[in-house]
């Protein structure tokens, strides 16, 4: 049903004038001219076909109709003010739902939940891991971390990392006589792979090694690949973002300084209209600070 509403500026002018019993004081409160307040109140009276005020010298006195209507308008404006305050509070704190891939959730985000809670105690973080990109218009998602080329028209997009792909393994795997000193030494170990051996072939060729990559375990999730490497089952190729936590905490090492630059990387993504909502900005700033700290610490660990 269509609502029949009077001009909202007129309602604000009427309520301020009735409360202060003065056109001049109402104008000062609303930051408009007294003439504008008088015009808006007169327009409201004309729309109703009745008087809301008796005007006596410099004072406004409510009519019976005006007094009754003021109670209704004051209650409505109070409700609007309370609702607006709650909405703004929710934007600054409350639930923040983050959509990301299962790999990024498992190897990056989940490890840092306690750090986020410590730094941002007013935000209740919810992680929604899925293989598909979230639809901001349909899904209950505030912000996403996506892997790709960063080209998502209509969205606010901020790069998290500049990524490379490099060999990683358990430090125990390459201890003692098993130390890797050159790229060819990689061929002594099982080469764990994601789907196929193309990236291994590319990396070895870039390091000057022309060899056929033999059979080895094939996994379809990068997080599984990294966990297998941590367990000492072979050497894996891992992206900067997904390997960072385990490298920094000593569960993985880079056995040699060989890597491939990757075109795609991770991005923080949200609709442009909400990019400055406080809780989204808080999360984005925290992610970027974590990534910058990772980059600094990984540089110190470079082989």
Coordinates of C-alpha atoms in Angstrom, one line a residue:
X1 CA 0.0 0.0 0.0
X2 CA 1.3 3.4 -1.0
X3 CA 2.0 5.6 2.1
X4 CA 0.4 9.1 2.1
X5 CA 3.2 11.2 3.6
X6 CA 3.4 15.0 4.0
X7 CA 6.7 16.8 3.0
X8 CA 9.4 15.5 5.4
X9 CA 11.1 18.9 5.6
X10 CA 7.9 20.3 6.7
X11 CA 7.6 17.7 9.5
X12 CA 11.1 18.6 10.7
X13 CA 10.3 22.3 10.6
X14 CA 7.0 21.8 12.5
X15 CA 8.6 19.6 15.2
X16 CA 11.5 22.0 15.8
X17 CA 9.2 25.0 15.9
X18 CA 6.7 23.3 18.2
X19 CA 9.5 22.2 20.6
X20 CA 11.2 25.6 20.7
X21 CA 8.0 27.7 20.4
X22 CA 9.9 29.9 18.0
X23 CA 10.4 30.1 14.2
X24 CA 13.8 31.8 14.8
X25 CA 15.1 29.2 17.2
X26 CA 13.9 26.4 14.9
X27 CA 15.7 28.0 11.9
X28 CA 18.9 28.2 13.9
X29 CA 18.6 24.5 14.9
X30 CA 17.9 23.4 11.3
X31 CA 20.5 25.7 9.8
X32 CA 18.0 27.4 7.5
X33 CA 16.4 30.9 7.4
X34 CA 13.4 31.8 9.5
X35 CA 11.5 32.4 6.2
X36 CA 12.2 28.8 5.1
X37 CA 10.8 27.4 8.4
X38 CA 7.7 29.6 8.1
X39 CA 7.2 28.5 4.5
X40 CA 7.5 24.8 5.3
X41 CA 5.1 25.0 8.3
X42 CA 2.6 27.0 6.2
X43 CA 2.9 24.4 3.4
X44 CA 2.1 21.7 5.9
X45 CA -0.9 23.6 7.2
X46 CA -2.2 24.2 3.7
X47 CA -1.8 20.5 2.9
X48 CA -3.9 19.6 5.9
X49 CA -6.3 22.5 5.6
X50 CA -6.0 23.3 9.3
X51 CA -3.9 25.4 11.7
X52 CA -1.1 23.8 13.7
X53 CA -0.1 27.0 15.5
X54 CA -1.6 30.1 16.9
X55 CA 0.9 32.9 16.3
X56 CA 0.9 35.4 19.2
X57 CA 3.6 38.1 18.9
X58 CA 7.0 36.3 19.1
X59 CA 5.6 33.0 20.4
X60 CA 4.0 30.0 18.8
X61 CA 1.2 28.2 20.6
X62 CA 0.1 24.8 19.4
X63 CA -3.5 24.3 18.4
X64 CA -5.3 21.1 19.7
X65 CA -4.7 19.5 16.3
X66 CA -1.0 20.6 16.4
X67 CA -0.5 19.2 19.8
X68 CA -2.0 15.8 18.8
X69 CA 0.0 15.7 15.6
X70 CA 3.3 16.7 17.4
X71 CA 3.1 13.6 19.6
X72 CA 2.8 11.4 16.5
X73 CA 5.7 13.2 14.7
X74 CA 8.0 13.3 17.7
X75 CA 7.5 9.5 18.2
X76 CA 8.2 8.8 14.5
X77 CA 11.3 11.0 14.4
X78 CA 12.6 9.4 17.6
X79 CA 12.1 6.0 16.1
X80 CA 14.0 7.0 13.0
X81 CA 16.8 8.5 15.0
X82 CA 17.1 5.2 17.1
X83 CA 17.0 3.1 13.9
X84 CA 19.7 5.2 12.3
X85 CA 21.9 5.0 15.3
X86 CA 21.6 1.2 15.3
X87 CA 22.4 1.0 11.6
X88 CA 25.5 3.2 12.0
X89 CA 26.6 1.1 15.0
X90 CA 26.2 -2.1 12.9
X91 CA 28.4 -0.6 10.2
X92 CA 31.1 0.1 12.7
X93 CA 30.8 -3.2 14.6
X94 CA 28.8 -6.4 14.7
X95 CA 28.8 -9.3 12.2
X96 CA 31.2 -9.1 9.2
X97 CA 30.8 -12.0 6.7
X98 CA 33.8 -12.6 4.6
X99 CA 33.7 -14.9 1.5
X100 CA 36.8 -16.5 0.3
X101 CA 38.2 -19.8 -1.2
X102 CA 38.6 -22.9 1.0
X103 CA 42.4 -22.7 0.3
X104 CA 42.8 -19.1 1.5
X105 CA 40.5 -19.7 4.5
X106 CA 42.4 -22.8 5.6
X107 CA 46.0 -21.6 5.0
X108 CA 45.7 -17.9 5.7
X109 CA 42.6 -16.7 7.4
X110 CA 41.8 -19.4 10.0
X111 CA 45.4 -19.2 11.4
X112 CA 44.9 -15.5 12.2
X113 CA 41.4 -15.5 13.7
X114 CA 42.7 -14.8 17.2
X115 CA 44.9 -12.0 16.0
X116 CA 41.9 -10.4 14.3
X117 CA 39.8 -10.8 17.4
X118 CA 42.5 -9.1 19.5
X119 CA 43.0 -6.2 17.1
X120 CA 39.3 -5.7 16.2
X121 CA 37.2 -6.8 19.2
X122 CA 34.0 -5.1 18.1
X123 CA 33.7 -7.0 14.8
X124 CA 32.2 -10.5 14.9
X125 CA 34.0 -12.2 11.9
X126 CA 32.2 -14.9 10.0
X127 CA 34.1 -16.8 7.3
X128 CA 32.2 -18.3 4.4
X129 CA 34.5 -20.6 2.3
X130 CA 33.3 -21.5 -1.2
X131 CA 34.7 -22.3 -4.6
X132 CA 32.4 -19.8 -6.3
X133 CA 32.6 -16.1 -6.1
X134 CA 30.0 -14.5 -3.8
X135 CA 27.2 -12.5 -5.4
X136 CA 27.1 -9.4 -3.3
X137 CA 23.5 -8.6 -4.5
X138 CA 22.2 -12.0 -3.5
X139 CA 24.4 -13.5 -0.9
X140 CA 24.7 -12.3 2.7
X141 CA 28.3 -11.3 2.3
X142 CA 30.0 -8.0 3.2
X143 CA 33.4 -8.4 1.7
X144 CA 35.4 -11.1 -0.2
X145 CA 39.0 -12.2 -0.8
X146 CA 39.2 -13.4 -4.3
X147 CA 42.0 -14.9 -6.4
X148 CA 42.3 -13.6 -9.9
X149 CA 43.5 -10.8 -12.1
X150 CA 41.7 -8.0 -10.1
X151 CA 39.3 -7.2 -12.9
X152 CA 35.8 -7.1 -11.5
X153 CA 34.0 -4.1 -12.9
X154 CA 31.8 -2.2 -10.4
X155 CA 33.6 -3.5 -7.3
X156 CA 36.2 -1.9 -5.1
X157 CA 39.4 -4.0 -5.5
X158 CA 42.6 -3.8 -3.4
X159 CA 45.6 -6.1 -4.0
X160 CA 46.7 -8.1 -1.0
X161 CA 50.0 -9.7 -2.2
X162 CA 52.3 -9.7 -5.2
X163 CA 52.6 -13.4 -5.6
X164 CA 55.3 -15.8 -6.7
X165 CA 55.2 -19.6 -7.0
X166 CA 58.2 -21.4 -5.4
X167 CA 59.2 -24.8 -4.0
X168 CA 58.5 -25.6 -0.3
X169 CA 59.1 -28.6 1.9
X170 CA 59.4 -29.7 5.5
X171 CA 62.8 -28.7 7.0
X172 CA 63.2 -32.3 8.0
X173 CA 63.0 -33.5 4.4
X174 CA 66.2 -31.5 3.4
X175 CA 68.2 -32.0 6.6
X176 CA 71.7 -33.4 6.5
X177 CA 72.8 -35.2 3.3
X178 CA 69.4 -34.4 1.7
X179 CA 70.2 -30.7 1.4
X180 CA 69.1 -29.1 -1.9
X181 CA 71.8 -26.8 -3.3
X182 CA 70.6 -26.5 -6.9
X183 CA 67.4 -26.9 -8.9
X184 CA 68.4 -30.3 -10.3
X185 CA 68.5 -31.7 -6.7
X186 CA 64.7 -31.3 -6.6
X187 CA 64.4 -34.3 -8.9
X188 CA 65.6 -36.5 -6.0
X189 CA 62.4 -36.0 -4.1
X190 CA 58.7 -36.7 -4.9
X191 CA 57.4 -33.5 -6.6
X192 CA 53.9 -32.9 -5.3
X193 CA 51.7 -31.3 -7.8
X194 CA 48.4 -29.5 -8.2
X195 CA 46.4 -31.1 -11.1
X196 CA 49.5 -31.5 -13.4
X197 CA 53.3 -31.0 -13.7
X198 CA 53.2 -27.9 -15.9
X199 CA 54.4 -25.5 -13.3
X200 CA 57.2 -27.8 -12.2
X201 CA 58.3 -28.0 -15.8
X202 CA 58.2 -24.2 -16.1
X203 CA 60.2 -23.7 -12.9
X204 CA 62.9 -26.2 -13.7
X205 CA 63.3 -24.8 -17.2
X206 CA 63.6 -21.2 -15.7
X207 CA 66.3 -22.6 -13.4
X208 CA 68.2 -24.1 -16.4
X209 CA 67.2 -27.7 -15.8
X210 CA 65.8 -29.6 -18.7
X211 CA 64.3 -32.8 -17.4
X212 CA 61.0 -34.8 -17.5
X213 CA 59.1 -34.5 -14.2
X214 CA 58.4 -38.1 -13.1
X215 CA 55.2 -39.4 -11.6
X216 CA 54.2 -38.0 -8.2
X217 CA 51.1 -37.4 -6.0
X218 CA 48.5 -35.2 -7.6
X219 CA 46.1 -33.2 -5.4
X220 CA 43.3 -30.8 -6.4
X221 CA 43.5 -28.3 -3.5
X222 CA 46.5 -26.1 -2.8
X223 CA 45.9 -26.4 0.9
X224 CA 46.2 -30.2 0.7
X225 CA 49.4 -29.8 -1.3
X226 CA 51.0 -27.6 1.4
X227 CA 49.9 -29.9 4.2
X228 CA 51.4 -32.9 2.4
X229 CA 54.7 -30.9 2.1
X230 CA 54.6 -30.0 5.8
X231 CA 54.1 -33.7 6.5
X232 CA 57.4 -34.5 4.7
X233 CA 55.8 -36.3 1.8
X234 CA 57.7 -34.4 -0.9
X235 CA 58.4 -30.9 -2.3
X236 CA 55.4 -28.8 -3.4
X237 CA 55.0 -25.5 -5.3
X238 CA 53.2 -23.0 -3.3
X239 CA 52.0 -19.4 -3.7
X240 CA 53.2 -16.6 -1.4
X241 CA 49.9 -16.0 0.4
X242 CA 49.1 -19.7 1.1
X243 CA 52.7 -20.6 2.2
X244 CA 53.4 -17.5 4.3
X245 CA 52.1 -18.6 7.7
X246 CA 53.8 -22.0 7.6
X247 CA 57.1 -20.5 6.3
X248 CA 57.1 -17.9 9.0
X249 CA 56.4 -20.5 11.7
X250 CA 59.0 -22.9 10.6
X251 CA 56.8 -25.7 9.3
X252 CA 58.0 -25.1 5.8
X253 CA 61.2 -23.9 4.2
X254 CA 62.2 -22.8 0.7
X255 CA 65.0 -25.1 -0.2
X256 CA 66.4 -22.9 -2.9
X257 CA 65.8 -19.5 -4.4
X258 CA 63.8 -20.4 -7.5
X259 CA 60.4 -19.0 -8.3
X260 CA 57.9 -18.0 -10.9
X261 CA 56.0 -14.7 -11.0
X262 CA 52.3 -15.2 -11.1
X263 CA 49.9 -13.0 -12.9
X264 CA 46.9 -13.7 -10.6
X265 CA 46.9 -13.0 -6.9
X266 CA 44.6 -12.3 -4.0
X267 CA 42.4 -9.2 -3.8
X268 CA 40.0 -7.7 -1.2
X269 CA 36.8 -7.0 -3.0
X270 CA 33.5 -5.4 -2.0
X271 CA 30.8 -3.2 -3.6
X272 CA 32.0 0.4 -4.1
X273 CA 29.0 1.8 -2.2
X274 CA 30.1 0.1 1.0
X275 CA 33.9 0.3 0.7
X276 CA 34.2 2.9 3.4
X277 CA 31.8 1.3 5.9
X278 CA 33.9 1.2 9.1
X279 CA 33.9 -2.5 9.8
X280 CA 34.8 -3.3 6.1
X281 CA 37.6 -0.7 6.2
X282 CA 38.8 -2.1 9.5
X283 CA 39.0 -5.6 8.0
X284 CA 40.7 -4.4 4.9
X285 CA 43.3 -2.5 6.8
X286 CA 44.0 -5.5 9.0
X287 CA 44.4 -7.9 6.1
X288 CA 46.8 -5.4 4.3
X289 CA 48.8 -4.9 7.6
X290 CA 49.1 -8.7 8.0
X291 CA 50.2 -9.1 4.4
X292 CA 52.8 -6.3 4.7
X293 CA 54.2 -8.0 7.8
X294 CA 54.3 -11.4 6.0
X295 CA 56.2 -9.8 3.1
X296 CA 58.8 -8.3 5.5
X297 CA 59.3 -11.5 7.4
X298 CA 59.4 -13.7 4.3
X299 CA 62.1 -11.4 2.9
X300 CA 64.2 -12.2 6.0
X301 CA 63.7 -15.9 5.4
X302 CA 64.6 -15.9 1.7
X303 CA 66.9 -18.7 0.8

